[in-house]
Short mmCIF file of C-alpha atoms in Angstrom, two decimals:
data_model
loop_
_atom_site.label_atom_id
_atom_site.label_comp_id
_atom_site.label_asym_id
_atom_site.label_seq_id
_atom_site.Cartn_x
_atom_site.Cartn_y
_atom_site.Cartn_z
CA MET W 1 -6.58 7.40 -5.88
CA ALA W 2 -10.22 6.94 -7.33
CA GLU W 3 -13.06 9.48 -6.18
CA LYS W 4 -14.94 8.21 -3.14
CA ALA W 5 -18.64 8.82 -2.54
CA GLU W 6 -19.76 10.82 0.42
CA SER W 7 -21.35 8.81 3.09
CA ASN W 8 -24.78 9.47 4.11
CA VAL W 9 -23.95 8.62 7.74
CA PRO W 10 -22.29 11.53 9.70
CA GLY W 11 -18.66 10.68 10.41
CA ARG W 12 -18.56 7.48 8.51
CA HIS W 13 -15.55 6.92 6.20
CA ILE W 14 -15.96 5.05 2.99
CA PRO W 15 -12.81 3.09 1.89
CA LEU W 16 -12.00 1.98 -1.76
CA VAL W 17 -12.88 -1.52 -2.66
CA VAL W 18 -10.02 -3.37 -4.34
CA GLY W 19 -10.56 -6.79 -5.95
CA HIS W 20 -7.96 -9.30 -4.72
CA ARG W 21 -6.48 -10.57 -7.96
CA GLY W 22 -9.78 -9.43 -9.39
CA ASN W 23 -12.93 -11.27 -8.17
CA SER W 24 -11.20 -14.08 -7.20
CA GLY W 25 -13.76 -15.57 -4.93
CA PHE W 26 -15.84 -16.18 -7.93
CA ALA W 27 -13.51 -16.36 -10.92
CA PRO W 28 -9.96 -17.71 -11.35
CA GLU W 29 -7.48 -15.54 -9.88
CA ASN W 30 -5.49 -12.93 -11.99
CA THR W 31 -7.47 -13.76 -15.16
CA ALA W 32 -9.27 -11.52 -17.59
CA ALA W 33 -12.57 -13.02 -16.28
CA ALA W 34 -11.71 -12.02 -12.64
CA PHE W 35 -10.78 -8.50 -13.67
CA ALA W 36 -13.85 -8.17 -15.72
CA GLN W 37 -16.04 -9.43 -12.81
CA ALA W 38 -14.44 -7.03 -10.24
CA ALA W 39 -15.57 -4.26 -12.55
CA VAL W 40 -19.14 -5.58 -12.58
CA ALA W 41 -18.95 -6.09 -8.89
CA GLY W 42 -18.53 -2.28 -8.38
CA ALA W 43 -14.87 -2.46 -7.21
CA ASN W 44 -12.71 0.69 -7.59
CA MET W 45 -9.56 -0.99 -8.17
CA ILE W 46 -8.09 -4.39 -8.68
CA GLU W 47 -4.88 -5.87 -7.14
CA THR W 48 -2.60 -8.20 -8.94
CA ASP W 49 0.85 -9.81 -8.76
CA VAL W 50 3.80 -9.06 -11.09
CA ARG W 51 6.52 -11.34 -12.21
CA LEU W 52 9.14 -11.55 -15.08
CA THR W 53 9.37 -14.36 -17.33
CA ALA W 54 12.61 -16.01 -18.21
CA ASP W 55 12.90 -13.79 -21.47
CA GLY W 56 11.80 -10.51 -19.63
CA GLU W 57 8.10 -10.23 -20.21
CA LEU W 58 5.95 -8.92 -17.13
CA PHE W 59 3.10 -11.30 -16.46
CA LEU W 60 0.55 -11.65 -13.71
CA PHE W 61 0.90 -14.57 -11.43
CA HIS W 62 0.91 -15.25 -7.57
CA ASP W 63 2.32 -18.49 -6.77
CA GLU W 64 6.15 -19.55 -7.23
CA THR W 65 5.00 -22.55 -9.36
CA GLY W 66 1.97 -23.07 -11.84
CA VAL W 67 0.70 -26.37 -10.03
CA ARG W 68 -2.10 -24.77 -8.26
CA THR W 69 -3.76 -22.47 -10.74
CA THR W 70 -2.60 -23.93 -14.15
CA ASN W 71 -2.41 -27.14 -16.11
CA VAL W 72 1.37 -27.02 -16.30
CA ALA W 73 1.61 -30.66 -14.96
CA GLN W 74 -0.15 -31.76 -18.14
CA VAL W 75 1.66 -29.35 -20.48
CA TYR W 76 5.08 -29.54 -19.03
CA PRO W 77 5.05 -32.67 -16.88
CA LEU W 78 8.81 -32.55 -16.27
CA ARG W 79 8.83 -28.93 -15.25
CA ALA W 80 5.54 -28.70 -13.23
CA GLU W 81 7.58 -27.90 -9.98
CA ASP W 82 9.92 -25.35 -11.46
CA PRO W 83 9.63 -21.81 -10.81
CA ILE W 84 6.84 -20.00 -12.75
CA THR W 85 9.59 -17.39 -13.63
CA SER W 86 11.75 -20.07 -15.46
CA PHE W 87 9.23 -20.19 -18.21
CA THR W 88 9.35 -18.23 -21.25
CA ALA W 89 6.28 -15.90 -22.18
CA GLY W 90 5.66 -18.31 -25.18
CA GLU W 91 5.64 -21.40 -22.93
CA LEU W 92 3.36 -19.57 -20.25
CA ARG W 93 0.86 -18.70 -23.28
CA ARG W 94 0.30 -22.52 -23.80
CA LEU W 95 -0.97 -22.85 -20.09
CA ASP W 96 -4.71 -22.70 -19.14
CA ALA W 97 -5.20 -20.49 -15.94
CA GLY W 98 -9.07 -21.27 -15.62
CA ALA W 99 -10.11 -24.61 -15.80
CA HIS W 100 -8.84 -25.44 -12.40
CA PHE W 101 -11.51 -23.02 -10.93
CA GLY W 102 -14.34 -24.46 -13.13
CA PRO W 103 -15.10 -25.79 -16.51
CA GLU W 104 -16.73 -22.57 -17.50
CA TYR W 105 -13.33 -21.00 -17.08
CA ALA W 106 -11.42 -23.49 -19.31
CA GLY W 107 -9.09 -21.67 -21.71
CA GLU W 108 -8.49 -18.75 -19.75
CA PRO W 109 -4.77 -17.59 -20.07
CA ILE W 110 -2.27 -16.15 -17.95
CA VAL W 111 -2.50 -12.28 -18.35
CA PHE W 112 0.55 -10.46 -19.30
CA LEU W 113 0.76 -6.79 -18.03
CA SER W 114 0.80 -5.20 -21.42
CA GLU W 115 -2.82 -6.77 -21.63
CA LEU W 116 -4.06 -5.68 -18.33
CA PRO W 117 -5.58 -2.18 -19.38
CA ALA W 118 -7.73 -3.86 -22.05
CA ALA W 119 -8.79 -6.78 -19.81
CA LEU W 120 -10.10 -3.95 -17.28
CA GLY W 121 -11.99 -2.32 -19.85
CA PHE W 122 -9.86 0.89 -19.14
CA GLU W 123 -12.13 1.27 -16.06
CA LEU W 124 -10.44 0.46 -12.92
CA GLY W 125 -7.54 1.47 -10.76
CA VAL W 126 -4.58 -1.09 -10.33
CA ASN W 127 -2.47 -2.08 -7.59
CA LEU W 128 0.52 -3.92 -8.62
CA GLU W 129 2.33 -6.06 -6.17
CA ILE W 130 5.87 -6.86 -7.06
CA LYS W 131 5.91 -10.70 -6.02
CA SER W 132 9.01 -12.40 -5.01
CA PRO W 133 11.35 -9.54 -6.72
CA VAL W 134 14.44 -12.00 -6.02
CA SER W 135 13.04 -14.30 -8.53
CA SER W 136 12.55 -11.51 -11.17
CA PRO W 137 15.55 -9.38 -11.10
CA GLY W 138 15.12 -6.15 -12.84
CA VAL W 139 11.33 -6.37 -12.54
CA GLU W 140 11.04 -2.89 -11.19
CA GLN W 141 12.96 -1.21 -14.03
CA GLU W 142 10.94 -3.31 -16.58
CA LEU W 143 7.81 -2.01 -14.98
CA ALA W 144 8.85 1.55 -14.93
CA LEU W 145 9.75 1.31 -18.77
CA MET W 146 6.46 -0.30 -19.65
CA LEU W 147 4.36 2.21 -17.79
CA ALA W 148 6.11 5.16 -19.06
CA GLY W 149 5.62 4.09 -22.65
CA ASN W 150 1.91 3.20 -22.57
CA PRO W 151 -0.58 6.02 -22.56
CA ASP W 152 -3.07 3.99 -20.68
CA TRP W 153 -0.65 3.47 -17.82
CA VAL W 154 0.32 6.94 -17.91
CA GLN W 155 -3.21 8.15 -17.66
CA LEU W 156 -3.60 5.91 -14.43
CA LEU W 157 -0.44 7.48 -12.93
CA GLU W 158 -1.49 10.98 -13.81
CA THR W 159 -4.92 10.37 -12.05
CA GLN W 160 -3.34 8.89 -9.09
CA GLN W 161 -5.17 5.35 -9.81
CA LEU W 162 -2.10 3.42 -9.76
CA ALA W 163 -0.03 1.90 -6.68
CA VAL W 164 2.87 -0.58 -6.76
CA SER W 165 3.67 -2.43 -3.70
CA SER W 166 5.95 -5.17 -2.29
CA PHE W 167 6.74 -6.76 0.91
CA ASP W 168 10.58 -6.41 0.07
CA PRO W 169 11.86 -3.03 1.40
CA ALA W 170 14.65 -2.96 -1.21
CA SER W 171 12.10 -3.32 -3.98
CA VAL W 172 9.92 -0.64 -2.47
CA SER W 173 13.00 1.77 -2.42
CA ARG W 174 13.76 0.85 -6.14
CA LEU W 175 10.17 1.73 -7.19
CA ALA W 176 10.69 5.16 -5.34
CA ASP W 177 14.02 5.61 -7.32
CA LEU W 178 12.20 5.15 -10.26
CA HIS W 179 9.47 7.78 -9.25
CA LEU W 180 6.65 5.10 -9.20
CA PRO W 181 4.04 5.27 -6.28
CA ALA W 182 5.48 3.02 -3.96
CA TRP W 183 3.52 1.29 -1.12
CA GLN W 184 5.01 -0.97 1.56
CA LEU W 185 3.37 -4.37 2.11
CA VAL W 186 3.64 -5.59 5.71
CA SER W 187 2.47 -8.50 7.71
CA THR W 188 2.80 -7.19 11.04
CA ASP W 189 1.20 -4.20 12.90
CA PRO W 190 2.54 -1.02 11.25
CA ASP W 191 3.61 0.71 14.55
CA ALA W 192 6.03 3.50 14.84
CA VAL W 193 8.95 1.25 15.17
CA LEU W 194 8.10 -0.64 11.93
CA LEU W 195 7.39 2.90 10.01
CA ALA W 196 10.66 4.19 11.34
CA GLY W 197 12.49 1.67 9.03
CA THR W 198 10.16 2.28 6.02
CA ASP W 199 11.56 4.25 3.08
CA PRO W 200 10.35 7.68 3.75
CA ARG W 201 9.11 8.18 -0.14
CA VAL W 202 6.40 5.61 0.18
CA ARG W 203 2.95 6.72 -0.18
CA GLY W 204 1.37 4.46 2.43
CA VAL W 205 1.17 0.99 4.09
CA VAL W 206 -0.70 -2.06 2.95
CA ALA W 207 -1.36 -4.05 6.16
CA ASP W 208 -2.62 -7.59 6.98
CA HIS W 209 -5.85 -6.76 8.72
CA ARG W 210 -5.49 -9.46 11.22
CA CYS W 211 -2.49 -7.71 12.45
CA LEU W 212 -3.72 -4.01 12.31
CA THR W 213 -4.50 -2.39 15.87
CA ALA W 214 -5.89 0.88 16.67
CA GLN W 215 -2.30 2.02 17.57
CA GLY W 216 -0.95 0.78 14.45
CA ALA W 217 -3.39 2.72 12.27
CA ALA W 218 -2.79 5.80 14.41
CA ALA W 219 0.77 5.62 13.87
CA VAL W 220 0.18 5.40 9.94
CA ARG W 221 -2.05 8.43 10.26
CA ALA W 222 0.66 10.43 12.34
CA ALA W 223 3.04 9.57 9.61
CA GLU W 224 0.60 11.12 7.00
CA LEU W 225 0.68 7.70 5.03
CA GLY W 226 -2.18 6.05 3.31
CA LEU W 227 -3.48 2.84 4.84
CA TRP W 228 -4.86 -0.20 2.95
CA VAL W 229 -5.87 -3.52 4.56
CA TYR W 230 -5.67 -7.09 2.92
CA THR W 231 -7.46 -9.51 2.67
CA VAL W 232 -10.84 -8.84 4.11
CA ASN W 233 -13.56 -11.30 3.37
CA SER W 234 -16.14 -11.62 6.34
CA ASP W 235 -18.68 -8.88 7.60
CA ALA W 236 -17.22 -9.05 11.05
CA ASP W 237 -13.60 -8.09 9.63
CA THR W 238 -15.07 -5.43 7.38
CA ALA W 239 -16.68 -3.70 10.35
CA ALA W 240 -13.40 -3.92 12.13
CA VAL W 241 -11.31 -2.23 9.52
CA LEU W 242 -14.03 0.42 8.65
CA ALA W 243 -14.01 1.30 12.51
CA LEU W 244 -10.11 1.95 11.94
CA GLY W 245 -10.86 4.25 9.07
CA VAL W 246 -8.62 2.58 6.47
CA ASP W 247 -8.44 4.04 2.98
CA ALA W 248 -8.69 0.78 1.06
CA VAL W 249 -10.09 -2.88 1.55
CA ILE W 250 -8.60 -5.44 -0.56
CA THR W 251 -10.97 -8.40 -0.79
CA ASP W 252 -11.59 -11.46 -2.65
CA PHE W 253 -15.49 -10.44 -2.76
CA PRO W 254 -15.78 -6.92 -3.85
CA GLY W 255 -19.35 -7.30 -4.65
CA ASN W 256 -20.21 -8.97 -1.07
CA LEU W 257 -18.26 -6.17 0.66
CA LEU W 258 -20.22 -3.26 -1.15
CA ALA W 259 -23.65 -4.50 -0.61
CA PRO W 260 -25.39 -3.92 1.82
CA ALA W 261 -23.07 -2.92 4.72
CA VAL W 262 -20.74 -0.56 2.56
CA PRO W 263 -22.09 1.94 0.15
CA VAL W 264 -20.90 1.85 -3.33
CA VAL W 265 -17.69 3.69 -3.90
CA ARG W 266 -17.23 5.63 -7.18
#
């Protein structure tokens, strides 16, 4: 992945800093504003969620519905509780994904995956999470086609600055079948038993920091896999995962994590 700085503290391991849905502690998640702020904050990568529209376009959205983060109830009052994947790309482009966070973000649109490299300023690595693949059948294939056909994405792949993850083991295996850099998301400690059931082609594990133990971290290391953690937002939790030697920390506040406790990672 991205190049990391050397620590000035002997034996200290400096992880990559990954902005969770961008700089989502200070800007509306999964928007161009949040991604741009993550870059300014010094993040190495952003993490974002990928789904398919009803007519087959890849877009970036976390929730199953648009109620929490958009004005879908005003624009489509009879469909507000419908799955976000039941909307077409044209319908989603009518929604405001920023005003819920603050008036200064009014008008921020839902971002489509084809727009992401430009939204990032072509500067950051990307961790794409396949969100609820059962609600977006064929999403892995569509993702592979887009990545292969876009020179910006090809460059990220070639420079190992792209990861694709999912909680769904079947989706992870499909990603590996398509020769994409697949990572397994887990919500329990990634011990040896869990790892034994993980697709052997995965590049690493993305673990819930609240569940990760020293034994789990050691098991991941013994399997020669990468180890990332989500979503780390406090100083105490940051210190705990640093002590476990994780490779990347996913956080809502990349700027806070970087200063002053963690040296800037470049």
